CSV table of C-alpha atoms in Angstrom, one decimal:
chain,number,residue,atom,x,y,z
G,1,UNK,CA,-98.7,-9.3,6.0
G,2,UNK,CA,-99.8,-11.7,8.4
G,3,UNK,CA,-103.3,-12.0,10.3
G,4,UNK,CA,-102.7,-11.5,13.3
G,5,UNK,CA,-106.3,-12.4,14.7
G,6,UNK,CA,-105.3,-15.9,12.6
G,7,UNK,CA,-102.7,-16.9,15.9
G,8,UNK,CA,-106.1,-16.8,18.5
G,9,UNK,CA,-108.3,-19.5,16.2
G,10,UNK,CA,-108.5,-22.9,17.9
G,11,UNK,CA,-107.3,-25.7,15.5
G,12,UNK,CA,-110.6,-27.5,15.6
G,13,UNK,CA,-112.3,-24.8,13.4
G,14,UNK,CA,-112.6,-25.3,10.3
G,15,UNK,CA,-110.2,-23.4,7.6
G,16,UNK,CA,-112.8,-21.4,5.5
G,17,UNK,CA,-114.5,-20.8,8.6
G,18,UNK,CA,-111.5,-19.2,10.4
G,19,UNK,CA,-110.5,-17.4,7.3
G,20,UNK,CA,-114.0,-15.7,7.2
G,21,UNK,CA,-113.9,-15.0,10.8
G,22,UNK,CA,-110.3,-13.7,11.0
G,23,UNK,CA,-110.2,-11.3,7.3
G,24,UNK,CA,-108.5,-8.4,8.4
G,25,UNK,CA,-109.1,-5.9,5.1
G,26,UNK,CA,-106.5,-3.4,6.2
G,27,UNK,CA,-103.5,-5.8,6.2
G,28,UNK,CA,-104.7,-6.8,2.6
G,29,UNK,CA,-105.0,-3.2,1.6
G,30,UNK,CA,-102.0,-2.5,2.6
G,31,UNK,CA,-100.0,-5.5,1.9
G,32,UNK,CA,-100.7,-3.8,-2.2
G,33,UNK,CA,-100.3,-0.5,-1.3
G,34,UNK,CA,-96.7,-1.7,-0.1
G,35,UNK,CA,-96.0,-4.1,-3.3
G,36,UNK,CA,-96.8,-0.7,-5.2
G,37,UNK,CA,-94.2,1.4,-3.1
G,38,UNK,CA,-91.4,-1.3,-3.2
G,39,UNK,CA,-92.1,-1.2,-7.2
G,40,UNK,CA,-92.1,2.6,-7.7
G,41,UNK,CA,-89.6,3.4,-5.0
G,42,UNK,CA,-86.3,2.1,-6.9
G,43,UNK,CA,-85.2,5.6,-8.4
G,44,UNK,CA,-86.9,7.9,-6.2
G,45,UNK,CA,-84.8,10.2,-3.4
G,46,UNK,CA,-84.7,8.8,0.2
G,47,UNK,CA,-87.1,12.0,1.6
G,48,UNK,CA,-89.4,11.5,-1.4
G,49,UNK,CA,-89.7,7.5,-0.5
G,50,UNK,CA,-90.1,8.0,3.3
G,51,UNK,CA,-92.9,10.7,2.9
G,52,UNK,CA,-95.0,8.1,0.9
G,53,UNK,CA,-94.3,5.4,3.3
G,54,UNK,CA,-95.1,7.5,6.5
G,55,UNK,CA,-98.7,8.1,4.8
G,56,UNK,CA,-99.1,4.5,3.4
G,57,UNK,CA,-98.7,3.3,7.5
G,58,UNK,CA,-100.1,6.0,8.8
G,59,UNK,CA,-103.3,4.5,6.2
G,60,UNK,CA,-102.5,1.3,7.6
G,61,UNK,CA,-102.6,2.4,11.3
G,62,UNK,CA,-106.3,4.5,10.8
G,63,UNK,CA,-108.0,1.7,8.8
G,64,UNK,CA,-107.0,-0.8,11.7
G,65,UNK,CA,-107.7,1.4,14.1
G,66,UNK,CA,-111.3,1.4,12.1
G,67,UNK,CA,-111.6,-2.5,11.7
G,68,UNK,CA,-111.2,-2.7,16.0
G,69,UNK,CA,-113.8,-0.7,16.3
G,70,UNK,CA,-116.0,-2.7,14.2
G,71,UNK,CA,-115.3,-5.4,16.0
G,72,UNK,CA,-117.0,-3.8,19.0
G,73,UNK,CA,-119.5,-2.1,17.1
G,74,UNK,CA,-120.4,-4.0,13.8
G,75,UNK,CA,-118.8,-3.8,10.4
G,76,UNK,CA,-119.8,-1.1,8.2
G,77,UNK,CA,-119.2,-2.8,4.8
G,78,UNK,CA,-120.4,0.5,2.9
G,79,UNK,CA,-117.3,2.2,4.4
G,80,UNK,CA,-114.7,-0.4,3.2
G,81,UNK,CA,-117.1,-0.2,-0.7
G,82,UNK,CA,-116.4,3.4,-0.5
G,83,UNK,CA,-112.3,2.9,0.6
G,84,UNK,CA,-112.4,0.1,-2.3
G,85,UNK,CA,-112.8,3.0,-5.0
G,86,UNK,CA,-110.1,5.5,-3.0
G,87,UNK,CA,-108.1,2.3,-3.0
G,88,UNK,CA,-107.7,2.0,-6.5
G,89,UNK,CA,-107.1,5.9,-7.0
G,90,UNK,CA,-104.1,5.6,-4.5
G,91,UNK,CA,-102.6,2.6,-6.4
G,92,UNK,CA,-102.6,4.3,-9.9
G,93,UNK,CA,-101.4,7.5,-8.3
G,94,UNK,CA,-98.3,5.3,-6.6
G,95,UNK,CA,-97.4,4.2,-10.3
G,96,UNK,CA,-97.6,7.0,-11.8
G,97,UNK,CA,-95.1,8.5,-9.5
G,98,UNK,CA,-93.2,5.6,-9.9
G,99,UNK,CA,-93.4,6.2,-13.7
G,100,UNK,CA,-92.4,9.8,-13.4
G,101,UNK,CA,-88.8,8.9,-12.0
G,102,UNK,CA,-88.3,6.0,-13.9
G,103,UNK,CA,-89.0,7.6,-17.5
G,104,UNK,CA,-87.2,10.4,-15.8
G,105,UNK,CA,-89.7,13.4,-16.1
G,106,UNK,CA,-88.9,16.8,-15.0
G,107,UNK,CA,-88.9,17.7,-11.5
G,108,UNK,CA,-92.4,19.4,-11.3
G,109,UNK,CA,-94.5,16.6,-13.2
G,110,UNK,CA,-92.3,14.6,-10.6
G,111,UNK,CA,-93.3,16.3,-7.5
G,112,UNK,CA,-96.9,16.6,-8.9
G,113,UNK,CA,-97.1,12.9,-9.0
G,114,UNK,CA,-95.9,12.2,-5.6
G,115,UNK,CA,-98.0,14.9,-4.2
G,116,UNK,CA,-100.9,13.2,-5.5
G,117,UNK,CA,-100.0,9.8,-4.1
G,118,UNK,CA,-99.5,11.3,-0.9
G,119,UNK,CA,-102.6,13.2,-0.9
G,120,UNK,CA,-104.7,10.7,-2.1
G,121,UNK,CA,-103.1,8.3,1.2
G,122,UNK,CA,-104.2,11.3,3.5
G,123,UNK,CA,-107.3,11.7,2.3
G,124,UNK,CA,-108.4,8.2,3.0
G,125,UNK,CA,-106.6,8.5,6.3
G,126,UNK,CA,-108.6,11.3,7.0
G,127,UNK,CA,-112.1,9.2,5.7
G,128,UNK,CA,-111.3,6.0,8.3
G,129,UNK,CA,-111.5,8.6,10.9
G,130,UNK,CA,-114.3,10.2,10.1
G,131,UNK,CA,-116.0,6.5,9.9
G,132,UNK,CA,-114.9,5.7,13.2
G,133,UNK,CA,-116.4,8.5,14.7
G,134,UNK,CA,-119.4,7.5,13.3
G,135,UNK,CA,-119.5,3.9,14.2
G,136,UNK,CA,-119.0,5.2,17.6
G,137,UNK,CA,-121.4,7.8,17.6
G,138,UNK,CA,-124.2,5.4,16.7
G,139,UNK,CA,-123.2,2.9,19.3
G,140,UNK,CA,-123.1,5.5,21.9
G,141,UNK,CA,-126.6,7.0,20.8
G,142,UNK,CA,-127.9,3.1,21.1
G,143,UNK,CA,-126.7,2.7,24.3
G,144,UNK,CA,-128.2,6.1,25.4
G,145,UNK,CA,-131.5,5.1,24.2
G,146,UNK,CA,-131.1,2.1,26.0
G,147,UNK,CA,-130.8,3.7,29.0
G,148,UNK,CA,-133.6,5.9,28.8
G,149,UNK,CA,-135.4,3.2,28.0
G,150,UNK,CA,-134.2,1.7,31.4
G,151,UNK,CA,-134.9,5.1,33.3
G,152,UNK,CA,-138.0,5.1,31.4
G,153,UNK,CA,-139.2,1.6,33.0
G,154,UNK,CA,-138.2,2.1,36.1
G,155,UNK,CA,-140.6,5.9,35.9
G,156,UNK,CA,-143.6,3.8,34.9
G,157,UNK,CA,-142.8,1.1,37.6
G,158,UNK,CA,-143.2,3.7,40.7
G,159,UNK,CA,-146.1,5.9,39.1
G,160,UNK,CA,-148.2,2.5,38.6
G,161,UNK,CA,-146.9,0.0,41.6
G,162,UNK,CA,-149.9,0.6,43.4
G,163,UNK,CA,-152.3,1.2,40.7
G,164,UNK,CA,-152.1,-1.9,37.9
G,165,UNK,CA,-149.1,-3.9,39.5
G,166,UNK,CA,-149.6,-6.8,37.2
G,167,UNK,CA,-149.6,-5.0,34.6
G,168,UNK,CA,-146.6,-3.1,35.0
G,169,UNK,CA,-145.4,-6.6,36.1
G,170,UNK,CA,-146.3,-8.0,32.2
G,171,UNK,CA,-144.8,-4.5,30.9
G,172,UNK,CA,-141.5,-5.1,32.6
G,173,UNK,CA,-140.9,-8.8,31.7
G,174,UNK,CA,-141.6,-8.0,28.1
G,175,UNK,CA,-139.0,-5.2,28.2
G,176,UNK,CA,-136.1,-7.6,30.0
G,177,UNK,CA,-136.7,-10.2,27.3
G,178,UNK,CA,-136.4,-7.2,24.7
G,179,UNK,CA,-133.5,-6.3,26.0
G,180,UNK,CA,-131.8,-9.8,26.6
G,181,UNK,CA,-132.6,-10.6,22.8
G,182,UNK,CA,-130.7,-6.9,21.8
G,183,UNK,CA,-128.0,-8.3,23.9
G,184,UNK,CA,-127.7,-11.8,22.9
G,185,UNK,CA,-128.1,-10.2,18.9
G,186,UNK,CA,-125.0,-8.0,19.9
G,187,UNK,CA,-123.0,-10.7,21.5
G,188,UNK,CA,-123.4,-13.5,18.5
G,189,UNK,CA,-122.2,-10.5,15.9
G,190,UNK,CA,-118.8,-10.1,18.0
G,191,UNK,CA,-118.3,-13.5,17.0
G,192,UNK,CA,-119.5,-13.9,13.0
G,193,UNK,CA,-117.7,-12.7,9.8
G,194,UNK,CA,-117.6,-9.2,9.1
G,195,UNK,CA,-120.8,-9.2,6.5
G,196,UNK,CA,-122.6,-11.3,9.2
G,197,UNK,CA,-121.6,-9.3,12.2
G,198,UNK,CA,-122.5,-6.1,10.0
G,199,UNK,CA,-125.8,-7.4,9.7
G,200,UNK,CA,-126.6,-8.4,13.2
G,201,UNK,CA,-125.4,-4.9,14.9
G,202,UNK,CA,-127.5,-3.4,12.0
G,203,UNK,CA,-130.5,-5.4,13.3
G,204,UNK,CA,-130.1,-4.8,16.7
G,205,UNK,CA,-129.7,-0.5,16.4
G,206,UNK,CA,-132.7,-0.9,14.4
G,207,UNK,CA,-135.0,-2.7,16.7
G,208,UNK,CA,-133.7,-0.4,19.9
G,209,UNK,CA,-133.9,2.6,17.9
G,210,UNK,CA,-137.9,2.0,16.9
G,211,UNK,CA,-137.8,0.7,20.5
G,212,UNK,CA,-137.3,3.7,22.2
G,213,UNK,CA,-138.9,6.2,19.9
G,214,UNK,CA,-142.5,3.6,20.8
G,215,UNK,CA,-142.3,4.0,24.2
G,216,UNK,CA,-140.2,7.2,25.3
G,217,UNK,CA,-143.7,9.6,25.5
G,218,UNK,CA,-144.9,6.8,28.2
G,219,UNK,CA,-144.2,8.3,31.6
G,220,UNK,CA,-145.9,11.8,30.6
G,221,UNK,CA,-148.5,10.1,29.8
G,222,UNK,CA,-149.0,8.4,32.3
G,223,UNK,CA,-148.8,10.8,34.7
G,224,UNK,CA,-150.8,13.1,32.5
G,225,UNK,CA,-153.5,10.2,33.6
G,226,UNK,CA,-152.7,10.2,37.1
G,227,UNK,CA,-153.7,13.4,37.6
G,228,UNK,CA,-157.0,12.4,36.0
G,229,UNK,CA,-157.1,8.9,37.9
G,230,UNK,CA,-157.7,7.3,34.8
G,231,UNK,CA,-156.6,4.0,35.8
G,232,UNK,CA,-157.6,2.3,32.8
G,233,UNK,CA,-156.0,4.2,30.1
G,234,UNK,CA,-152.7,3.6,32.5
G,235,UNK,CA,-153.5,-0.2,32.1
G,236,UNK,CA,-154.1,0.6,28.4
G,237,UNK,CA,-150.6,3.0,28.3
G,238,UNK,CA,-148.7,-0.1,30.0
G,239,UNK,CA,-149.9,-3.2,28.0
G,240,UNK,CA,-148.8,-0.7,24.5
G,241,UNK,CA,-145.5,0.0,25.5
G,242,UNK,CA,-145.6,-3.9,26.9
G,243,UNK,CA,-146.8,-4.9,23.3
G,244,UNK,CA,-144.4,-3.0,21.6
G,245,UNK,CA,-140.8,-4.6,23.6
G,246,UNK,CA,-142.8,-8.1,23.1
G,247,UNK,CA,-143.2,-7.6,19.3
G,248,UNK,CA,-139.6,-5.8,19.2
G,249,UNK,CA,-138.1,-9.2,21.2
G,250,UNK,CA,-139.8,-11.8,18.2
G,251,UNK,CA,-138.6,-9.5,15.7
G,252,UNK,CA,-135.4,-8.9,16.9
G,253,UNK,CA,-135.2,-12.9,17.3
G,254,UNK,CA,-136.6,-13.8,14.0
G,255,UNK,CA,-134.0,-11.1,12.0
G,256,UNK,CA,-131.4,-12.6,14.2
G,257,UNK,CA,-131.9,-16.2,12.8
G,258,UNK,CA,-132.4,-15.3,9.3
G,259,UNK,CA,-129.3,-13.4,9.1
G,260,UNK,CA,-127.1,-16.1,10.8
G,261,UNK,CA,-129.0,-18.4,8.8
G,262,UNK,CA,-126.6,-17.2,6.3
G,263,UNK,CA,-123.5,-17.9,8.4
G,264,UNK,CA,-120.9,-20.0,7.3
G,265,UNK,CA,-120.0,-20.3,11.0
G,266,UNK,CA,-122.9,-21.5,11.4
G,267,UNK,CA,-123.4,-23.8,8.6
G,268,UNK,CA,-119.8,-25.6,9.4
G,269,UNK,CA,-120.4,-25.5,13.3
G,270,UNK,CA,-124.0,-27.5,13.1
G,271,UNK,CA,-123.7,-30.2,9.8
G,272,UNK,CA,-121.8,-32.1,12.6
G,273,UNK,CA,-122.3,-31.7,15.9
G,274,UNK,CA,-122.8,-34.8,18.0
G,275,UNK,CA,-125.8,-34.7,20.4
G,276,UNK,CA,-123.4,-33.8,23.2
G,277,UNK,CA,-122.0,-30.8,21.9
G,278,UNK,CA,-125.5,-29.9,21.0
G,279,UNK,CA,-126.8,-30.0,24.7
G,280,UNK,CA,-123.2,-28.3,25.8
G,281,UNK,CA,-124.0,-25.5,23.5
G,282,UNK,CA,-127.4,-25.1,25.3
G,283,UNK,CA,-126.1,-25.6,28.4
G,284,UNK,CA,-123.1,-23.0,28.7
G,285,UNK,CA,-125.3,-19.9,27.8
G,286,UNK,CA,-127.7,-20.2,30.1
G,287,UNK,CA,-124.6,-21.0,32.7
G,288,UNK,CA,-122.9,-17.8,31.7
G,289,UNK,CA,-126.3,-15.5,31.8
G,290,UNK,CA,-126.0,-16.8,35.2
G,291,UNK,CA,-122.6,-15.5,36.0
G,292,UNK,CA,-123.2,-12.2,34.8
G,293,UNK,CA,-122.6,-12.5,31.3
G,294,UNK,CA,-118.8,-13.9,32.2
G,295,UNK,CA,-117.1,-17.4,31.0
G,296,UNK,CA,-114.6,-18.7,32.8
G,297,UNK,CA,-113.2,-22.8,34.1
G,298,UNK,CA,-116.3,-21.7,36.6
G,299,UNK,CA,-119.3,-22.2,34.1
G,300,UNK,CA,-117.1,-24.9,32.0
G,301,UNK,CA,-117.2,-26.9,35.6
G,302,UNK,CA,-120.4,-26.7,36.3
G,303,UNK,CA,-122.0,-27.0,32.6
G,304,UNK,CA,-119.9,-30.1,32.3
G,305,UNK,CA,-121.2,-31.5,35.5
G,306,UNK,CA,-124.7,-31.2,33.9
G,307,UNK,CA,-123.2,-33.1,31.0
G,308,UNK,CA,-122.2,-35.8,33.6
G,309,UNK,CA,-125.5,-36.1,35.2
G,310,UNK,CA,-127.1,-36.6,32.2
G,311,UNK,CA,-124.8,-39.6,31.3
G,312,UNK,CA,-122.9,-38.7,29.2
G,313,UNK,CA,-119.3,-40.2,29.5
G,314,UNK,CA,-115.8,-38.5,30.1
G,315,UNK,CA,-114.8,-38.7,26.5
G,316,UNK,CA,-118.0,-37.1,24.7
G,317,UNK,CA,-118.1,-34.3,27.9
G,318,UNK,CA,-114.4,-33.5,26.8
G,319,UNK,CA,-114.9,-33.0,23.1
G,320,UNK,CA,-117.2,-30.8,23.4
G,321,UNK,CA,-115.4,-28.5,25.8
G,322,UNK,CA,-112.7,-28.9,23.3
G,323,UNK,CA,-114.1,-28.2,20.7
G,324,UNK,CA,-116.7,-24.9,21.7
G,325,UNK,CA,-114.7,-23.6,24.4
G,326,UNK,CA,-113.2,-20.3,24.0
G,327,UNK,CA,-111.1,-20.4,27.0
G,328,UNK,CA,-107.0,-20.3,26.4
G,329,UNK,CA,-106.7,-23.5,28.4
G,330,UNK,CA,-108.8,-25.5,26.6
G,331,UNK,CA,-107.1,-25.8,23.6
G,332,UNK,CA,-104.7,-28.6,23.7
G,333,UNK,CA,-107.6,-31.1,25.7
G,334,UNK,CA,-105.5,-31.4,28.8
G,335,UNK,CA,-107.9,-28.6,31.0
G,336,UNK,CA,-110.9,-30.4,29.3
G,337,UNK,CA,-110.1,-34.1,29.8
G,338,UNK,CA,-109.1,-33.2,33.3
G,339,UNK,CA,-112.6,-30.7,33.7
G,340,UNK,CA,-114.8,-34.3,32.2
G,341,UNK,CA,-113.0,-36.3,34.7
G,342,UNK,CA,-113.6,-34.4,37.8
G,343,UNK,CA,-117.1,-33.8,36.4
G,344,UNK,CA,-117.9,-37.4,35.9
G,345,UNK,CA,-116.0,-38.7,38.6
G,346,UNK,CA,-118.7,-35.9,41.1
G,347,UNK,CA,-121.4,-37.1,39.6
G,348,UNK,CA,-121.0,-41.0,40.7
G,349,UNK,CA,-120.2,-40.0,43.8
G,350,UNK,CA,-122.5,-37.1,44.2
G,351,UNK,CA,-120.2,-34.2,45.2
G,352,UNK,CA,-121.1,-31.0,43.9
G,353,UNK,CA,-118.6,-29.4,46.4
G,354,UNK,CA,-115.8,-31.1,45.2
G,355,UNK,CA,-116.6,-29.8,42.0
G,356,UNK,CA,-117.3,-26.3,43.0
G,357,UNK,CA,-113.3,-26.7,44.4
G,358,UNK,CA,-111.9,-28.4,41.6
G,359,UNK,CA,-112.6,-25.2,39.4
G,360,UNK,CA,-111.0,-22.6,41.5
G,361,UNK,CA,-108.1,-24.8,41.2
G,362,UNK,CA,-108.5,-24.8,37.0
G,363,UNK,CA,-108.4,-20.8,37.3
């Protein structure tokens, strides 16, 4: 069966690298579960056939259901190991059912086998369910613990504003930048092959999760220290929990890059990159952190005006839109020759107005 994810991959990436990042396991699994039916099916009655088919899609229909939720959430390779050994239990059954018609076996061993097949299909069905659940279920707990963490912050902020402000001030930098590193973790896994992405969420529910469990006994503290006026075991309360985001944020950053260290994405994006594409890459993500997290013609405009200031030419400032951007538009060149133009053309003449314009036309 087709991958469908393969229709949204831009022509400049490379092929191993699209096939990595586009693997779909459920159309494969199910492109031999069919090949097994179509085999066995031949002698079989019409209800008997359409009862194993309804289960084999109805497989089909809960492992993609699964694989869209990892995509969200971060693969969970020990799932599909598991499903590799039900796989192979579903295949034999399928034969032997196949078997039982064709070497025309009496009706019981016949219905026996089929029952089998079917229940081994339904079983599995049953197990990708069960998976998703938990995927989601661990994604919702991090985001919970993200929140208390937020509430948690914000407590300390108005028990200690007028008692160690620079402190709290240190406390609360240290806990963005934690936060922005779990984020930017998350946000480069949606994008990686399904071992790589697996990793990355894996890294990121770890470092929240000891995170929050540091720090979440801070505001009772604290206000078990208010009550004393202890001001300097609040300082001491604040620069731990402060000391635990910071240490959180370098580790978080460091397990980041060794995992995507490991990329192929990564390996095939960087050998050749020109010095352009290089700065483009820098300058786009801090362009979107400064929309709100959003991409659109927008940040394109503006990061290739920076491009344009910088002296780079219309050509090089096009390439590079063409080749990193993910926007729909961009893939054919005509949006990003006619984004470098406008960009470079601004820049000579100094109108970052015109620019600004140019874009909402672009959208």
């Amino acid at each position: 069966m087709a991958n469908e994810q393969e229709k949204n991959i831009t022509p400049e990436q490379t092929a191993e690298a699209a096939a990595l990042q586009a693997g779909d396991f459920s159309d494969e699994y199910f492109n031999e579960i069919a090949q097994s039916l179509v085999y066995a099916e031949p002698p079989m009655a019409e209800e008997t056939r359409a009862e194993l088919w309804k289960n084999a899609r109805s497989l089909h229909a809960d492992m993609k259901a699964f694989e869209q939720v990892e995509k969200e959430n971060g693969a969970d390779m020990d799932a599909w190991d598991e499903y590799a050994k039900r796989h192979g239990k579903i295949i034999k059954n399928i034969e032997t059912a196949g078997e039982a018609y064709s070497v025309d076996k009496g009706t019981a061993e016949r219905k026996e086998a089929v029952g089998h097949a079917n229940t081994a299909m339904q079983e599995s069905s049953e197990f990708f369910r069960r998976q998703q659940e938990e995927l989601l279920r661990r994604e919702r707990e991090q985001q919970e613990q993200i929140a208390a963490m937020r509430r948690e912050l914000e407590e300390l902020r108005k028990a200690t504003q007028q008692i160690t402000p620079q402190t709290m001030a240190q406390c609360f930098a240290a806990a963005v930048q934690f936060l922005e590193e779990a984020d930017k973790t998350r946000r480069e896994a949606r994008i990686q092959p399904r071992i790589i992405a697996g990793e990355l969420f894996s890294e990121a529910r770890k470092e929240v999760r000891e995170a929050y469990y540091s720090v979440r006994n801070a505001p009772s503290r604290i206000k078990g220290y208010l009550r004393q006026k202890a001001d300097k075991a609040i300082d001491g309360v604040l620069q731990n929990v402060a000391d635990v985001f910071d240490k959180g944020a370098k580790s978080l950053a460091a397990r980041r890059d060794t995992v995507m260290a490991k990329s192929p994405l990564r390996k095939k994006g960087t050998e050749k990159r020109t010095l352009v594409e290089n700065v483009y890459l820098e300058i786009i993500e801090q362009e979107v952190k400064n929309n709100h997290g959003t991409r659109n013609a927008v940040t394109e405009m503006r990061a290739a005006g920076k491009l344009a200031s910088a002296g780079f030419n219309e050509k090089e400032i096009s390439l590079a839109l063409k080749r990193h951007s993910p926007l729909e538009k961009m893939k054919d060149g005509t949006l990003a020759t006619e984004i470098a133009q406008t960009a470079k053309r601004n820049a000579q003449e100094g109108q970052p107005a015109k620019a600004a314009r140019k874009t909402d036309a672009a959208r």
